[in-house]
Amino acid sequence: MNTTKALKNALACLVILPRFLVAAFMLWCLDFLCVRKRVLFRLRDEEEDDEEEDEDPPLCISDNNRMFSWESLKAVFHGHKLDWMKSARLGHDAPNSEVVPLAEPKRRRAFQRLVLQYSDIADALVIYIEEAHPSDGWISSDAPYQIRQHRSLEERLSASRLMAREAPGCAIVADSMENSSNRAYGAYFDRLYIVQDGKVVYQGGRGPEGYRISELRHWLDQYRKRMRDAVIQV
Ligand SMILES: *[C@@H]1O[C@H](CO)[C@@H](O)[C@H](O)[C@H]1NC(C)=O
């Protein structure tokens, strides 16, 4: 049993190695101020050009922290590994992972507007997972809160309540301390999914670069259109 697990782990490490090395190289480049400035300017330009992409949160490389560090490499490797090992696959059964309710009024975010606009066809749920930039890990001085990696469910729940405050109106639950949702959905750093009748029908890319609210909107628009056409035909 353990051997299979170890083998699976080793295989995963091998498979993600090339992608991880590319990501690590990019982080290393970003530590050169001239490269960082150039990338930032390009990102800003793209945002201005492309109005449709507007609602996608900008890729944040704004802080002065070093991008290439032991902590950042560990975090990126962890993300790649989760992505590879996740059980959620497009078109397959959506994993019903364990979550923890916050036992507080439900609330929600940038995402909020979309949730409201599509509330007639979709229910939204935010699952708060482990911290991407904990104060005791790959720290980000830009982050609005300094939260250490959760050591207990209480710590995770109180951090998720902070998130709930930022996003009123969104239903939020917390991942279990076994990180079941994070593992099943390869959610780290952040990720979007649409589940319909228990099946994964939309799978967003690994965040932050793959986190695209515009893609979600596009899927929902198409779906709404199909529903309308179906009604007209009846
Ligand atoms: C779940 O994630 C936390 C980080 O928030 C970590 O400390 C913990 O070890 C993880 N749990 C398991 C069972 O891997």
PDB file of C-alpha atoms in Angstrom, residues 50-228:
ATOM      1  CA  ASP A  50      -8.743  43.889 -23.424  1.00  0.00           C
ATOM      2  CA  GLU A  51     -11.977  45.043 -21.895  1.00  0.00           C
ATOM      3  CA  GLU A  52     -13.482  41.584 -21.861  1.00  0.00           C
ATOM      4  CA  GLU A  53     -10.713  40.249 -19.693  1.00  0.00           C
ATOM      5  CA  ASP A  54     -11.311  43.116 -17.297  1.00  0.00           C
ATOM      6  CA  GLU A  55     -13.056  41.079 -14.683  1.00  0.00           C
ATOM      7  CA  ASP A  56     -10.247  38.570 -14.351  1.00  0.00           C
ATOM      8  CA  PRO A  57      -8.172  39.478 -11.362  1.00  0.00           C
ATOM      9  CA  PRO A  58      -4.819  40.814 -12.517  1.00  0.00           C
ATOM     10  CA  LEU A  59      -1.797  38.627 -12.003  1.00  0.00           C
ATOM     11  CA  CYS A  60      -0.218  40.172  -8.973  1.00  0.00           C
ATOM     12  CA  ILE A  61       3.543  40.537  -9.098  1.00  0.00           C
ATOM     13  CA  SER A  62       3.475  43.888  -7.448  1.00  0.00           C
ATOM     14  CA  ASP A  63       5.196  43.350  -4.144  1.00  0.00           C
ATOM     15  CA  ASN A  64       8.861  43.770  -3.523  1.00  0.00           C
ATOM     16  CA  ASN A  65       9.309  40.358  -2.012  1.00  0.00           C
ATOM     17  CA  ARG A  66      11.733  37.984  -3.575  1.00  0.00           C
ATOM     18  CA  MET A  67       9.957  35.628  -5.942  1.00  0.00           C
ATOM     19  CA  PHE A  68      12.662  32.993  -6.040  1.00  0.00           C
ATOM     20  CA  SER A  69      13.086  31.523  -2.585  1.00  0.00           C
ATOM     21  CA  TRP A  70      12.911  28.193  -0.885  1.00  0.00           C
ATOM     22  CA  GLU A  71       9.390  29.031   0.323  1.00  0.00           C
ATOM     23  CA  SER A  72       8.140  30.096  -3.096  1.00  0.00           C
ATOM     24  CA  LEU A  73       9.592  27.010  -4.767  1.00  0.00           C
ATOM     25  CA  LYS A  74       7.966  24.787  -2.165  1.00  0.00           C
ATOM     26  CA  ALA A  75       4.626  26.540  -2.686  1.00  0.00           C
ATOM     27  CA  VAL A  76       4.778  26.281  -6.485  1.00  0.00           C
ATOM     28  CA  PHE A  77       5.835  22.646  -6.336  1.00  0.00           C
ATOM     29  CA  HIS A  78       2.977  21.906  -3.946  1.00  0.00           C
ATOM     30  CA  GLY A  79       0.529  23.537  -6.379  1.00  0.00           C
ATOM     31  CA  HIS A  80       1.789  21.578  -9.366  1.00  0.00           C
ATOM     32  CA  LYS A  81       1.656  18.342  -7.431  1.00  0.00           C
ATOM     33  CA  LEU A  82      -1.910  18.939  -6.239  1.00  0.00           C
ATOM     34  CA  ASP A  83      -2.911  19.738  -9.786  1.00  0.00           C
ATOM     35  CA  TRP A  84      -1.464  16.483 -11.055  1.00  0.00           C
ATOM     36  CA  MET A  85      -2.889  14.313  -8.255  1.00  0.00           C
ATOM     37  CA  LYS A  86      -6.396  15.848  -8.157  1.00  0.00           C
ATOM     38  CA  SER A  87      -9.369  13.590  -8.826  1.00  0.00           C
ATOM     39  CA  ALA A  88     -11.621  16.238 -10.436  1.00  0.00           C
ATOM     40  CA  ARG A  89     -11.579  15.796 -14.221  1.00  0.00           C
ATOM     41  CA  LEU A  90     -13.602  17.596 -16.838  1.00  0.00           C
ATOM     42  CA  GLY A  91     -16.666  15.549 -17.777  1.00  0.00           C
ATOM     43  CA  HIS A  92     -16.222  13.140 -14.853  1.00  0.00           C
ATOM     44  CA  ASP A  93     -17.985  12.850 -11.519  1.00  0.00           C
ATOM     45  CA  ALA A  94     -17.330  15.865  -9.313  1.00  0.00           C
ATOM     46  CA  PRO A  95     -15.640  14.795  -6.058  1.00  0.00           C
ATOM     47  CA  ASN A  96     -17.868  15.437  -3.080  1.00  0.00           C
ATOM     48  CA  SER A  97     -15.130  16.514  -0.717  1.00  0.00           C
ATOM     49  CA  GLU A  98     -15.656  17.315   2.936  1.00  0.00           C
ATOM     50  CA  VAL A  99     -16.032  20.991   3.902  1.00  0.00           C
ATOM     51  CA  VAL A 100     -16.745  22.851   7.134  1.00  0.00           C
ATOM     52  CA  PRO A 101     -19.525  25.443   7.456  1.00  0.00           C
ATOM     53  CA  LEU A 102     -18.517  28.739   9.041  1.00  0.00           C
ATOM     54  CA  ALA A 103     -21.585  28.931  11.246  1.00  0.00           C
ATOM     55  CA  GLU A 104     -21.914  32.638  10.503  1.00  0.00           C
ATOM     56  CA  PRO A 105     -24.018  34.668   8.113  1.00  0.00           C
ATOM     57  CA  LYS A 106     -23.025  33.733   4.609  1.00  0.00           C
ATOM     58  CA  ARG A 107     -21.250  36.248   2.508  1.00  0.00           C
ATOM     59  CA  ARG A 108     -19.106  36.807  -0.872  1.00  0.00           C
ATOM     60  CA  ARG A 109     -16.265  38.803  -3.949  1.00  0.00           C
ATOM     61  CA  ALA A 110     -15.019  40.185  -7.716  1.00  0.00           C
ATOM     62  CA  PHE A 111     -16.826  37.056  -8.463  1.00  0.00           C
ATOM     63  CA  GLN A 112     -19.746  38.495  -6.478  1.00  0.00           C
ATOM     64  CA  ARG A 113     -21.203  40.403  -9.408  1.00  0.00           C
ATOM     65  CA  LEU A 114     -21.144  37.289 -11.542  1.00  0.00           C
ATOM     66  CA  VAL A 115     -22.761  35.263  -8.791  1.00  0.00           C
ATOM     67  CA  LEU A 116     -25.655  37.698  -8.679  1.00  0.00           C
ATOM     68  CA  GLN A 117     -26.037  37.927 -12.436  1.00  0.00           C
ATOM     69  CA  TYR A 118     -26.283  34.179 -12.807  1.00  0.00           C
ATOM     70  CA  SER A 119     -28.132  33.335  -9.627  1.00  0.00           C
ATOM     71  CA  ASP A 120     -31.100  32.176 -11.714  1.00  0.00           C
ATOM     72  CA  ILE A 121     -29.082  29.341 -13.242  1.00  0.00           C
ATOM     73  CA  ALA A 122     -26.249  28.620 -10.805  1.00  0.00           C
ATOM     74  CA  ASP A 123     -25.550  28.471  -7.080  1.00  0.00           C
ATOM     75  CA  ALA A 124     -22.114  29.628  -6.010  1.00  0.00           C
ATOM     76  CA  LEU A 125     -19.946  28.209  -3.269  1.00  0.00           C
ATOM     77  CA  VAL A 126     -16.529  29.450  -2.177  1.00  0.00           C
ATOM     78  CA  ILE A 127     -14.320  26.908  -0.442  1.00  0.00           C
ATOM     79  CA  TYR A 128     -11.561  28.535   1.548  1.00  0.00           C
ATOM     80  CA  ILE A 129      -8.465  26.321   1.405  1.00  0.00           C
ATOM     81  CA  GLU A 130      -4.960  26.609   2.847  1.00  0.00           C
ATOM     82  CA  GLU A 131      -3.251  29.988   2.620  1.00  0.00           C
ATOM     83  CA  ALA A 132      -1.281  30.666  -0.562  1.00  0.00           C
ATOM     84  CA  HIS A 133       0.904  33.246   1.172  1.00  0.00           C
ATOM     85  CA  PRO A 134       1.024  32.415   4.862  1.00  0.00           C
ATOM     86  CA  SER A 135       3.044  34.688   7.094  1.00  0.00           C
ATOM     87  CA  ASP A 136       5.233  31.705   7.963  1.00  0.00           C
ATOM     88  CA  GLY A 137       5.718  30.545   4.357  1.00  0.00           C
ATOM     89  CA  TRP A 138       5.889  32.301   0.990  1.00  0.00           C
ATOM     90  CA  ILE A 139       5.104  35.616   2.572  1.00  0.00           C
ATOM     91  CA  SER A 140       3.501  38.472   0.618  1.00  0.00           C
ATOM     92  CA  SER A 141       3.808  41.915   2.148  1.00  0.00           C
ATOM     93  CA  ASP A 142       1.039  43.098  -0.225  1.00  0.00           C
ATOM     94  CA  ALA A 143      -1.535  40.805   1.324  1.00  0.00           C
ATOM     95  CA  PRO A 144      -4.270  42.606   3.260  1.00  0.00           C
ATOM     96  CA  TYR A 145      -3.910  40.168   6.167  1.00  0.00           C
ATOM     97  CA  GLN A 146      -0.944  38.328   7.562  1.00  0.00           C
ATOM     98  CA  ILE A 147      -2.214  34.851   8.320  1.00  0.00           C
ATOM     99  CA  ARG A 148      -0.006  31.982   9.335  1.00  0.00           C
ATOM    100  CA  GLN A 149      -0.532  28.510   7.917  1.00  0.00           C
ATOM    101  CA  HIS A 150      -3.551  27.098   9.768  1.00  0.00           C
ATOM    102  CA  ARG A 151      -2.604  24.721  12.520  1.00  0.00           C
ATOM    103  CA  SER A 152      -6.133  23.908  13.621  1.00  0.00           C
ATOM    104  CA  LEU A 153      -9.644  24.027  12.263  1.00  0.00           C
ATOM    105  CA  GLU A 154     -10.336  27.030  14.503  1.00  0.00           C
ATOM    106  CA  GLU A 155      -7.524  28.973  12.860  1.00  0.00           C
ATOM    107  CA  ARG A 156      -8.781  28.044   9.411  1.00  0.00           C
ATOM    108  CA  LEU A 157     -12.338  29.030  10.293  1.00  0.00           C
ATOM    109  CA  SER A 158     -11.368  32.408  11.704  1.00  0.00           C
ATOM    110  CA  ALA A 159      -9.293  33.139   8.590  1.00  0.00           C
ATOM    111  CA  SER A 160     -12.203  32.177   6.356  1.00  0.00           C
ATOM    112  CA  ARG A 161     -14.427  34.582   8.263  1.00  0.00           C
ATOM    113  CA  LEU A 162     -12.056  37.367   7.234  1.00  0.00           C
ATOM    114  CA  MET A 163     -12.554  36.269   3.653  1.00  0.00           C
ATOM    115  CA  ALA A 164     -16.302  36.232   4.174  1.00  0.00           C
ATOM    116  CA  ARG A 165     -16.141  39.842   5.286  1.00  0.00           C
ATOM    117  CA  GLU A 166     -14.450  40.768   1.989  1.00  0.00           C
ATOM    118  CA  ALA A 167     -17.083  39.031  -0.053  1.00  0.00           C
ATOM    119  CA  PRO A 168     -20.523  39.603   1.406  1.00  0.00           C
ATOM    120  CA  GLY A 169     -23.287  37.595  -0.189  1.00  0.00           C
ATOM    121  CA  CYS A 170     -21.161  34.586  -1.153  1.00  0.00           C
ATOM    122  CA  ALA A 171     -21.723  31.230   0.484  1.00  0.00           C
ATOM    123  CA  ILE A 172     -18.387  30.286   1.996  1.00  0.00           C
ATOM    124  CA  VAL A 173     -17.263  27.078   3.652  1.00  0.00           C
ATOM    125  CA  ALA A 174     -13.810  25.987   4.737  1.00  0.00           C
ATOM    126  CA  ASP A 175     -11.831  23.016   3.525  1.00  0.00           C
ATOM    127  CA  SER A 176     -11.374  20.254   6.098  1.00  0.00           C
ATOM    128  CA  MET A 177      -8.030  19.972   7.883  1.00  0.00           C
ATOM    129  CA  GLU A 178      -7.353  16.909   5.697  1.00  0.00           C
ATOM    130  CA  ASN A 179      -7.506  19.412   2.826  1.00  0.00           C
ATOM    131  CA  SER A 180      -9.950  17.117   1.013  1.00  0.00           C
ATOM    132  CA  SER A 181     -11.297  19.751  -1.386  1.00  0.00           C
ATOM    133  CA  ASN A 182      -7.893  21.167  -2.159  1.00  0.00           C
ATOM    134  CA  ARG A 183      -6.637  17.706  -2.984  1.00  0.00           C
ATOM    135  CA  ALA A 184      -9.683  16.533  -4.931  1.00  0.00           C
ATOM    136  CA  TYR A 185      -9.860  19.674  -7.025  1.00  0.00           C
ATOM    137  CA  GLY A 186      -6.190  20.690  -7.214  1.00  0.00           C
ATOM    138  CA  ALA A 187      -7.406  24.039  -5.953  1.00  0.00           C
ATOM    139  CA  TYR A 188      -4.172  25.643  -4.693  1.00  0.00           C
ATOM    140  CA  PHE A 189      -3.502  28.620  -5.248  1.00  0.00           C
ATOM    141  CA  ASP A 190      -7.052  29.247  -6.494  1.00  0.00           C
ATOM    142  CA  ARG A 191      -9.352  27.667  -9.035  1.00  0.00           C
ATOM    143  CA  LEU A 192     -12.828  27.826 -10.598  1.00  0.00           C
ATOM    144  CA  TYR A 193     -15.158  24.913 -11.341  1.00  0.00           C
ATOM    145  CA  ILE A 194     -18.695  24.389 -12.563  1.00  0.00           C
ATOM    146  CA  VAL A 195     -20.449  21.235 -11.430  1.00  0.00           C
ATOM    147  CA  GLN A 196     -23.722  20.140 -12.950  1.00  0.00           C
ATOM    148  CA  ASP A 197     -25.658  17.024 -11.897  1.00  0.00           C
ATOM    149  CA  GLY A 198     -22.598  15.856 -10.002  1.00  0.00           C
ATOM    150  CA  LYS A 199     -20.329  16.147 -13.047  1.00  0.00           C
ATOM    151  CA  VAL A 200     -17.447  18.535 -13.633  1.00  0.00           C
ATOM    152  CA  VAL A 201     -18.557  20.508 -16.676  1.00  0.00           C
ATOM    153  CA  TYR A 202     -16.071  23.366 -16.443  1.00  0.00           C
ATOM    154  CA  GLN A 203     -12.577  23.178 -15.013  1.00  0.00           C
ATOM    155  CA  GLY A 204     -10.617  26.384 -14.778  1.00  0.00           C
ATOM    156  CA  GLY A 205      -6.850  26.451 -14.968  1.00  0.00           C
ATOM    157  CA  ARG A 206      -4.521  26.425 -12.000  1.00  0.00           C
ATOM    158  CA  GLY A 207      -4.602  29.879 -10.397  1.00  0.00           C
ATOM    159  CA  PRO A 208      -3.515  32.563 -10.366  1.00  0.00           C
ATOM    160  CA  GLU A 209      -2.650  32.541 -14.076  1.00  0.00           C
ATOM    161  CA  GLY A 210      -5.461  30.141 -14.963  1.00  0.00           C
ATOM    162  CA  TYR A 211      -8.111  31.809 -12.774  1.00  0.00           C
ATOM    163  CA  ARG A 212     -10.399  33.422 -15.358  1.00  0.00           C
ATOM    164  CA  ILE A 213     -13.786  34.692 -14.336  1.00  0.00           C
ATOM    165  CA  SER A 214     -14.387  35.671 -17.989  1.00  0.00           C
ATOM    166  CA  GLU A 215     -14.229  31.980 -18.940  1.00  0.00           C
ATOM    167  CA  LEU A 216     -16.771  31.181 -16.272  1.00  0.00           C
ATOM    168  CA  ARG A 217     -19.028  33.937 -17.557  1.00  0.00           C
ATOM    169  CA  HIS A 218     -18.669  32.665 -21.110  1.00  0.00           C
ATOM    170  CA  TRP A 219     -19.668  29.144 -20.069  1.00  0.00           C
ATOM    171  CA  LEU A 220     -22.683  30.419 -18.128  1.00  0.00           C
ATOM    172  CA  ASP A 221     -23.763  32.668 -21.018  1.00  0.00           C
ATOM    173  CA  GLN A 222     -23.663  29.735 -23.428  1.00  0.00           C
ATOM    174  CA  TYR A 223     -25.594  27.629 -20.970  1.00  0.00           C
ATOM    175  CA  ARG A 224     -28.259  30.262 -20.472  1.00  0.00           C
ATOM    176  CA  LYS A 225     -28.605  30.604 -24.223  1.00  0.00           C
ATOM    177  CA  ARG A 226     -29.052  26.860 -24.635  1.00  0.00           C
ATOM    178  CA  MET A 227     -31.728  26.887 -21.922  1.00  0.00           C
ATOM    179  CA  ARG A 228     -33.598  29.739 -23.616  1.00  0.00           C
TER     180      ARG A 228
END
